[in-house]
Short mmCIF file of C-alpha atoms in Angstrom, two decimals:
data_model
loop_
_atom_site.label_atom_id
_atom_site.label_comp_id
_atom_site.label_asym_id
_atom_site.label_seq_id
_atom_site.Cartn_x
_atom_site.Cartn_y
_atom_site.Cartn_z
CA MET A 1 0.00 0.00 0.00
CA LYS A 2 1.35 3.43 -0.96
CA LYS A 3 2.07 6.00 1.74
CA ASP A 4 1.70 9.20 -0.31
CA PHE A 5 -0.85 10.51 2.17
CA LEU A 6 1.91 10.65 4.81
CA GLU A 7 4.14 12.92 2.74
CA GLY A 8 5.20 15.96 4.75
CA LYS A 9 3.70 14.56 7.95
CA LYS A 10 5.89 14.37 11.04
CA ILE A 11 5.14 11.21 13.02
CA ALA A 12 5.78 10.21 16.64
CA ILE A 13 5.33 6.77 18.17
CA VAL A 14 4.83 6.72 21.93
CA CYS A 15 5.03 3.65 24.17
CA ASP A 16 4.82 3.11 27.91
CA TRP A 17 8.36 1.77 28.33
CA ILE A 18 10.93 -0.20 26.34
CA LYS A 19 12.47 -2.86 28.55
CA ASP A 20 11.75 -6.57 28.11
CA LEU A 21 10.73 -7.69 24.64
CA GLY A 22 7.13 -8.85 24.96
CA GLY A 23 4.13 -8.68 22.66
CA ALA A 24 3.73 -4.89 22.93
CA GLU A 25 7.38 -4.41 21.97
CA LEU A 26 6.95 -6.68 18.94
CA VAL A 27 4.03 -4.51 17.83
CA LEU A 28 6.26 -1.47 18.32
CA ALA A 29 8.85 -3.08 16.04
CA GLN A 30 6.21 -3.53 13.33
CA LEU A 31 5.06 0.09 13.68
CA LEU A 32 8.67 1.25 13.31
CA GLU A 33 8.95 -0.80 10.13
CA ILE A 34 5.84 0.90 8.74
CA PHE A 35 7.01 4.36 9.88
CA PRO A 36 10.83 4.25 9.70
CA GLU A 37 11.21 8.04 10.06
CA ALA A 38 9.08 8.26 13.21
CA ASP A 39 10.54 9.55 16.46
CA ILE A 40 10.07 7.38 19.55
CA PHE A 41 8.92 8.69 22.94
CA THR A 42 8.92 6.48 26.04
CA SER A 43 9.27 6.71 29.81
CA VAL A 44 12.41 4.54 29.99
CA PHE A 45 14.56 2.76 27.43
CA PHE A 46 16.76 -0.28 28.16
CA GLN A 47 17.25 -1.94 24.77
CA LYS A 48 20.35 -0.14 23.48
CA ASN A 49 21.85 -3.33 22.01
CA ASN A 50 18.69 -4.27 20.13
CA THR A 51 19.09 -3.66 16.39
CA ILE A 52 15.40 -2.73 16.14
CA PHE A 53 16.32 0.63 17.64
CA THR A 54 19.62 1.25 15.85
CA GLY A 55 19.70 4.76 14.43
CA ARG A 56 16.32 5.69 15.90
CA ASN A 57 15.63 9.03 17.53
CA ILE A 58 14.50 7.97 21.00
CA LYS A 59 13.35 10.49 23.58
CA THR A 60 12.99 9.33 27.18
CA SER A 61 11.37 10.97 30.19
CA TYR A 62 13.08 12.31 33.29
CA ILE A 63 12.43 8.92 34.94
CA GLN A 64 15.26 7.47 32.82
CA LYS A 65 17.75 9.49 34.90
CA ILE A 66 16.52 8.32 38.30
CA PRO A 67 18.32 5.16 39.56
CA ILE A 68 16.13 2.31 40.85
CA LEU A 69 12.91 4.06 39.81
CA ASN A 70 13.85 3.79 36.14
CA LYS A 71 13.87 0.00 36.37
CA SER A 72 10.72 -0.49 38.45
CA HIS A 73 7.21 -0.17 37.01
CA LYS A 74 5.79 -0.35 40.52
CA LEU A 75 7.97 2.34 42.08
CA ALA A 76 7.57 4.76 39.15
CA LEU A 77 3.81 4.26 38.97
CA THR A 78 2.85 7.71 40.26
CA MET A 79 5.47 9.49 38.13
CA ARG A 80 4.62 8.23 34.65
CA PRO A 81 1.42 10.28 34.08
CA LYS A 82 3.32 13.55 34.55
CA ALA A 83 6.27 12.18 32.57
CA PHE A 84 4.12 11.61 29.49
CA GLU A 85 2.31 14.92 29.87
CA ARG A 86 5.66 16.73 29.84
CA PHE A 87 6.58 15.49 26.37
CA ASP A 88 6.15 18.20 23.73
CA PHE A 89 4.39 17.09 20.53
CA SER A 90 3.88 20.57 19.07
CA ASN A 91 5.81 19.68 15.91
CA TYR A 92 4.04 16.39 15.18
CA ASP A 93 1.15 15.86 12.78
CA ILE A 94 0.47 12.21 13.66
CA VAL A 95 0.99 10.63 17.08
CA ILE A 96 0.56 6.88 17.55
CA SER A 97 0.53 5.68 21.15
CA SER A 98 1.13 1.96 21.64
CA SER A 99 -0.36 1.69 25.08
CA SER A 100 -1.41 -0.55 27.91
CA ALA A 101 -0.71 2.13 30.52
CA GLU A 102 0.08 5.85 30.47
CA SER A 103 1.38 6.65 26.99
CA LYS A 104 -2.13 7.31 25.63
CA GLY A 105 -2.23 10.33 27.96
CA VAL A 106 0.16 12.49 25.94
CA ILE A 107 -1.02 15.97 24.99
CA THR A 108 -1.00 16.81 21.28
CA LYS A 109 -1.76 19.98 19.34
CA PRO A 110 -5.45 20.44 18.36
CA GLU A 111 -4.99 19.71 14.65
CA ALA A 112 -2.81 16.62 15.18
CA LEU A 113 -4.16 13.11 14.69
CA HIS A 114 -3.63 10.95 17.80
CA ILE A 115 -4.36 7.24 17.39
CA CYS A 116 -3.99 4.87 20.32
CA TYR A 117 -3.15 1.25 19.50
CA CYS A 118 -4.43 -0.18 22.77
CA HIS A 119 -3.15 -3.51 24.07
CA THR A 120 -5.55 -3.28 27.01
CA PRO A 121 -7.03 -0.67 29.33
CA THR A 122 -4.50 -0.57 32.15
CA ARG A 123 -4.86 -3.99 33.77
CA TYR A 124 -3.81 -2.95 37.28
CA PHE A 125 -6.40 -0.13 37.34
CA TRP A 126 -9.33 -1.95 35.78
CA SER A 127 -9.89 -5.56 34.68
CA HIS A 128 -7.28 -7.21 36.92
CA TYR A 129 -7.03 -4.66 39.73
CA HIS A 130 -7.77 -7.02 42.62
CA GLU A 131 -5.51 -9.73 41.21
CA TYR A 132 -2.58 -7.30 40.98
CA LEU A 133 -3.28 -5.90 44.44
CA ASN A 134 -3.18 -9.38 45.96
CA MET A 135 0.07 -10.20 44.13
CA MET A 136 1.93 -7.06 45.22
CA GLU A 137 4.58 -7.55 47.89
CA PHE A 138 6.30 -4.75 49.81
CA GLY A 139 8.59 -6.73 52.11
CA LEU A 140 8.63 -5.42 55.69
CA LEU A 141 6.37 -2.59 54.59
CA ASN A 142 3.73 -4.98 53.27
CA PRO A 143 0.91 -3.91 55.67
CA ILE A 144 1.50 -0.24 54.85
CA GLY A 145 1.80 -0.95 51.13
CA LYS A 146 -1.43 -2.96 51.02
CA TRP A 147 -3.21 -0.13 52.84
CA LEU A 148 -1.72 2.67 50.73
CA MET A 149 -1.95 1.20 47.22
CA PRO A 150 -5.77 1.37 46.87
CA LYS A 151 -5.64 5.08 47.74
CA ILE A 152 -2.90 5.73 45.17
CA VAL A 153 -4.56 3.62 42.48
CA HIS A 154 -7.90 5.38 43.01
CA LYS A 155 -6.39 8.72 41.99
CA LEU A 156 -4.43 7.19 39.13
CA ARG A 157 -7.55 5.44 37.86
CA ILE A 158 -9.28 8.82 37.56
CA TRP A 159 -6.29 10.16 35.61
CA ASP A 160 -6.31 7.08 33.38
CA PHE A 161 -9.97 7.57 32.52
CA CYS A 162 -9.32 11.23 31.68
CA ALA A 163 -6.29 10.21 29.60
CA SER A 164 -8.45 7.79 27.62
CA LYS A 165 -10.30 10.81 26.17
CA ARG A 166 -7.14 12.27 24.63
CA PRO A 167 -6.64 9.95 21.64
CA ASP A 168 -8.84 10.86 18.68
CA PHE A 169 -9.29 7.20 17.76
CA PHE A 170 -8.66 3.80 19.33
CA ILE A 171 -7.41 0.64 17.69
CA ALA A 172 -7.80 -2.51 19.80
CA ASN A 173 -5.48 -5.51 19.47
CA SER A 174 -8.43 -7.92 19.88
CA LYS A 175 -12.19 -8.08 20.31
CA ASN A 176 -11.45 -8.88 23.95
CA THR A 177 -9.61 -5.57 24.33
CA LYS A 178 -12.25 -3.71 22.31
CA ASN A 179 -14.88 -4.81 24.83
CA ARG A 180 -12.70 -3.62 27.72
CA ILE A 181 -12.14 -0.24 26.04
CA LYS A 182 -15.91 0.15 25.71
CA LYS A 183 -16.56 -0.88 29.31
CA TYR A 184 -13.84 1.09 31.11
CA TYR A 185 -13.14 4.03 28.79
CA LYS A 186 -16.57 4.37 27.10
CA ARG A 187 -14.81 4.60 23.73
CA GLU A 188 -15.29 2.74 20.47
CA ALA A 189 -12.36 0.93 18.86
CA GLU A 190 -11.56 -0.83 15.61
CA VAL A 191 -9.85 -4.22 15.91
CA ILE A 192 -6.55 -4.69 14.08
CA TYR A 193 -4.82 -7.86 15.21
CA PRO A 194 -1.06 -7.80 15.89
CA CYS A 195 1.09 -9.82 13.54
CA VAL A 196 4.02 -12.18 13.26
CA GLU A 197 6.48 -12.59 10.41
CA ILE A 198 5.22 -15.98 9.27
CA GLU A 199 8.09 -16.58 6.84
CA LYS A 200 10.63 -16.42 9.68
CA PHE A 201 9.25 -19.51 11.38
CA ILE A 202 10.45 -23.02 10.60
CA PHE A 203 7.70 -25.34 9.44
CA ASN A 204 8.00 -28.95 10.53
CA ALA A 205 5.24 -31.53 10.20
CA GLU A 206 7.22 -34.09 12.21
CA LYS A 207 7.02 -33.35 15.92
CA GLU A 208 9.14 -34.58 18.82
CA ASP A 209 8.00 -35.81 22.22
CA PHE A 210 8.06 -32.60 24.26
CA TYR A 211 5.80 -29.67 25.09
CA LEU A 212 6.86 -26.02 25.00
CA TYR A 213 6.12 -22.76 26.78
CA VAL A 214 7.71 -19.39 25.97
CA GLY A 215 7.21 -16.12 27.83
CA ARG A 216 8.31 -13.62 30.46
CA CYS A 217 8.44 -15.22 33.90
CA ILE A 218 5.99 -12.95 35.70
CA PRO A 219 3.02 -14.02 37.85
CA TYR A 220 0.11 -13.60 35.43
CA LYS A 221 1.88 -15.68 32.75
CA LYS A 222 1.18 -18.72 34.99
CA PHE A 223 4.61 -20.35 34.89
CA ASP A 224 3.77 -21.79 38.31
CA LEU A 225 0.79 -23.64 36.83
CA ILE A 226 2.99 -25.16 34.12
CA VAL A 227 5.58 -26.34 36.64
CA ASP A 228 2.99 -27.77 39.04
CA ALA A 229 1.12 -29.56 36.24
CA PHE A 230 4.24 -31.11 34.71
CA ASN A 231 5.71 -32.01 38.07
CA LYS A 232 2.54 -34.07 38.48
CA ASN A 233 2.15 -35.56 34.98
CA GLY A 234 5.85 -36.32 34.43
CA LYS A 235 5.74 -35.36 30.75
CA LYS A 236 8.65 -33.60 29.09
CA ILE A 237 8.42 -29.84 28.66
CA ILE A 238 10.88 -27.11 27.73
CA ILE A 239 10.23 -23.68 29.27
CA VAL A 240 11.87 -20.65 27.64
CA THR A 241 12.11 -17.23 29.27
CA ASN A 242 14.19 -14.07 29.15
CA THR A 243 13.40 -13.18 32.75
CA ASP A 244 15.92 -14.04 35.47
CA ASN A 245 14.09 -13.06 38.64
CA LYS A 246 12.99 -14.43 42.02
CA LEU A 247 10.02 -16.29 40.53
CA TYR A 248 12.17 -17.89 37.82
CA ARG A 249 14.74 -19.12 40.35
CA LYS A 250 12.05 -20.43 42.69
CA LEU A 251 10.20 -22.36 39.98
CA LYS A 252 13.39 -23.74 38.48
CA SER A 253 14.48 -25.00 41.90
CA ILE A 254 11.28 -27.03 42.39
CA SER A 255 11.11 -28.37 38.82
CA LYS A 256 11.55 -32.11 38.37
CA GLU A 257 13.87 -33.68 35.77
CA ASN A 258 11.20 -33.75 33.06
CA ILE A 259 11.11 -29.93 33.07
CA SER A 260 13.94 -28.17 31.21
CA TRP A 261 14.51 -24.42 31.46
CA LYS A 262 16.22 -22.26 28.84
CA LEU A 263 17.14 -18.68 29.73
CA ASN A 264 17.92 -15.88 27.26
CA ILE A 265 18.38 -18.09 24.21
CA LYS A 266 18.54 -16.73 20.66
CA ARG A 267 15.39 -16.30 18.60
CA GLU A 268 16.70 -18.84 16.09
CA GLU A 269 16.76 -21.50 18.80
CA ILE A 270 13.23 -20.58 19.86
CA TYR A 271 12.07 -20.96 16.24
CA GLU A 272 13.59 -24.43 16.18
CA LEU A 273 11.84 -25.41 19.42
CA TYR A 274 8.52 -24.12 18.06
CA SER A 275 8.90 -26.35 15.01
CA LYS A 276 9.75 -29.51 16.98
CA ALA A 277 7.34 -29.29 19.93
CA LYS A 278 4.33 -31.61 19.91
CA ALA A 279 2.24 -28.76 21.36
CA PHE A 280 2.63 -25.25 22.72
CA LEU A 281 1.17 -24.49 26.17
CA PHE A 282 -0.54 -21.14 26.75
CA PRO A 283 -1.93 -20.87 30.32
CA PRO A 284 -2.41 -17.10 30.91
CA GLU A 285 -5.44 -14.95 30.27
CA GLU A 286 -3.95 -12.56 27.73
CA ASP A 287 -5.38 -9.47 26.10
CA PHE A 288 -4.36 -11.00 22.76
CA GLY A 289 -1.21 -13.15 22.87
CA LEU A 290 1.29 -13.43 20.01
CA VAL A 291 3.16 -16.57 21.03
CA PRO A 292 0.35 -19.01 20.12
CA ILE A 293 0.47 -17.58 16.59
CA GLU A 294 4.24 -18.04 16.51
CA ALA A 295 3.75 -21.68 17.45
CA MET A 296 1.03 -22.14 14.82
CA ALA A 297 3.29 -20.54 12.19
CA SER A 298 5.55 -23.54 12.81
CA GLY A 299 2.66 -25.97 12.36
CA THR A 300 2.47 -26.63 16.10
CA PRO A 301 -0.93 -26.94 17.84
CA VAL A 302 -1.73 -24.95 20.99
CA ILE A 303 -3.22 -25.99 24.33
CA ALA A 304 -4.60 -22.71 25.68
CA TYR A 305 -6.60 -21.39 28.61
CA GLY A 306 -10.05 -20.75 27.19
CA LYS A 307 -10.39 -17.11 28.08
CA GLY A 308 -9.17 -13.78 26.71
CA GLY A 309 -7.35 -13.30 23.43
CA ALA A 310 -6.66 -17.00 22.86
CA LEU A 311 -10.32 -17.44 21.93
CA GLU A 312 -9.62 -15.25 18.88
CA THR A 313 -6.47 -17.02 17.72
CA VAL A 314 -6.86 -20.72 18.54
CA VAL A 315 -9.54 -22.76 16.75
CA SER A 316 -10.57 -25.70 18.91
CA GLY A 317 -10.08 -29.03 17.15
CA LYS A 318 -8.29 -27.39 14.21
CA THR A 319 -5.28 -25.50 15.58
CA GLY A 320 -5.45 -26.61 19.21
CA ILE A 321 -7.71 -27.13 22.21
CA PHE A 322 -8.72 -25.21 25.34
CA PHE A 323 -8.74 -25.96 29.06
CA SER A 324 -11.43 -24.29 31.16
CA GLU A 325 -9.70 -23.50 34.47
CA GLN A 326 -6.21 -22.36 35.46
CA THR A 327 -5.73 -25.45 37.62
CA ILE A 328 -3.43 -28.47 37.52
CA ASN A 329 -6.29 -30.90 36.93
CA SER A 330 -7.88 -28.85 34.15
CA LEU A 331 -4.58 -28.42 32.29
CA ASN A 332 -3.54 -32.05 32.65
CA LYS A 333 -6.97 -33.23 31.55
CA ALA A 334 -6.61 -31.11 28.39
CA ILE A 335 -3.16 -32.60 27.74
CA GLU A 336 -4.60 -36.12 28.04
CA GLU A 337 -7.38 -35.17 25.62
CA PHE A 338 -4.86 -33.61 23.22
CA GLU A 339 -2.78 -36.79 23.09
CA LYS A 340 -5.81 -38.70 21.80
CA MET A 341 -6.31 -36.24 18.94
CA SER A 342 -4.54 -35.60 15.64
CA PHE A 343 -3.79 -32.26 13.98
CA ASP A 344 -2.76 -31.27 10.47
CA ALA A 345 0.45 -29.20 10.69
CA ASN A 346 -0.09 -27.76 7.20
CA GLU A 347 -3.59 -26.62 8.10
CA ILE A 348 -2.29 -24.98 11.28
CA ARG A 349 0.44 -23.16 9.36
CA ASP A 350 -2.04 -21.94 6.74
CA TYR A 351 -4.36 -20.61 9.43
CA SER A 352 -1.53 -18.59 11.03
CA LYS A 353 -1.21 -16.58 7.80
CA ASN A 354 -4.33 -14.68 8.84
CA PHE A 355 -1.99 -12.84 11.23
CA ASP A 356 0.83 -12.09 8.80
CA LYS A 357 2.59 -8.72 9.02
CA LYS A 358 1.51 -7.73 5.49
CA ILE A 359 -2.13 -7.72 6.64
CA PHE A 360 -1.25 -5.71 9.77
CA LYS A 361 0.63 -3.11 7.73
CA GLU A 362 -2.20 -2.70 5.22
CA ASN A 363 -4.82 -2.35 7.95
CA ILE A 364 -2.82 0.23 9.93
CA LEU A 365 -2.12 2.40 6.88
CA LYS A 366 -5.72 2.14 5.68
CA PHE A 367 -7.01 3.20 9.10
CA ILE A 368 -4.71 6.24 9.29
CA GLU A 369 -5.45 7.30 5.71
CA GLU A 370 -9.20 7.18 6.34
CA LYS A 371 -8.92 9.27 9.50
CA LEU A 372 -6.71 11.86 7.82
CA GLU A 373 -9.11 12.15 4.88
CA ASN A 374 -12.22 12.45 7.00
CA LYS A 375 -10.65 14.76 9.59
CA LYS A 376 -13.50 13.88 11.91
CA ILE A 377 -12.50 13.91 15.55
CA PRO A 378 -15.01 11.93 17.67
CA ILE A 379 -16.46 13.49 20.81
#
């Protein structure tokens, strides 16, 4: 698709933070490929060695200069709203915020077009507030922290709702997220699914006798469920993560011999594991979830928790199956059911092409062109 309509337009891409490479960061990489001349604004940046950002003009907030706070989402929570409001977008014609937190709250000039690609309304303010509150630990200050956080979050939730009125248009990464945007922000959104580069993945119809899970080792990704389930069923699984933290070390220490961990391995090795695994496990409730598509691009079926974004990417009986509860018994029952079934690797690979980057690029450009032509800013 031609980009003549962008000629002479100065573009900024804004994201909450650039630290670990998760799904939101992969979407950012695709946006940068579509808009190679765009400037990047973010609260903190810790990916200097990543070639995605080589030669990019990256502007960080004042939080970047504050030790400890710059590496902690939790500790910098109250600072990020002001940090994003301080960015000056006076010279930009198009602003695209890739947001699951505060970046949608930037202030643009009246005639600028601000589009928010929303990964989710902020989970720890809205849909998963109580879950996050229960997970938070403050060490010796835990009683004070548990008492104080609801008061802090209440004020930030009000700011977040106000910030949701600043984008002119919303794009949601899934129907699941679209429904949340409607419920919490009272805004309409168009769904444009994230993408993967299908051609990069190794297709293999012959699978080996192991399961696979790939992700950041943080609580809501449910690594603990995987470890507990496979400690019980004794089946072979390889778990891949780029997160060396307290949870990772704890789970690795209690894992039995059938569970293998791989930390910070190259993408090429992950692609190989995708292609060889008999199935990919996906236990979290995600807003969308790119990794099941990566597995399917390799012809590998997915065993997913039947809630959230997975319902929009996995087709039961065709590209995988679902389990109904995030429990050991429910997951292991699904694995037993899976092992009685057969899947067509070619059919799975073909289905994954619905999420190819070419489609994402065309949809994003079409959306922006339409909004620029119409110049209608919704109330």
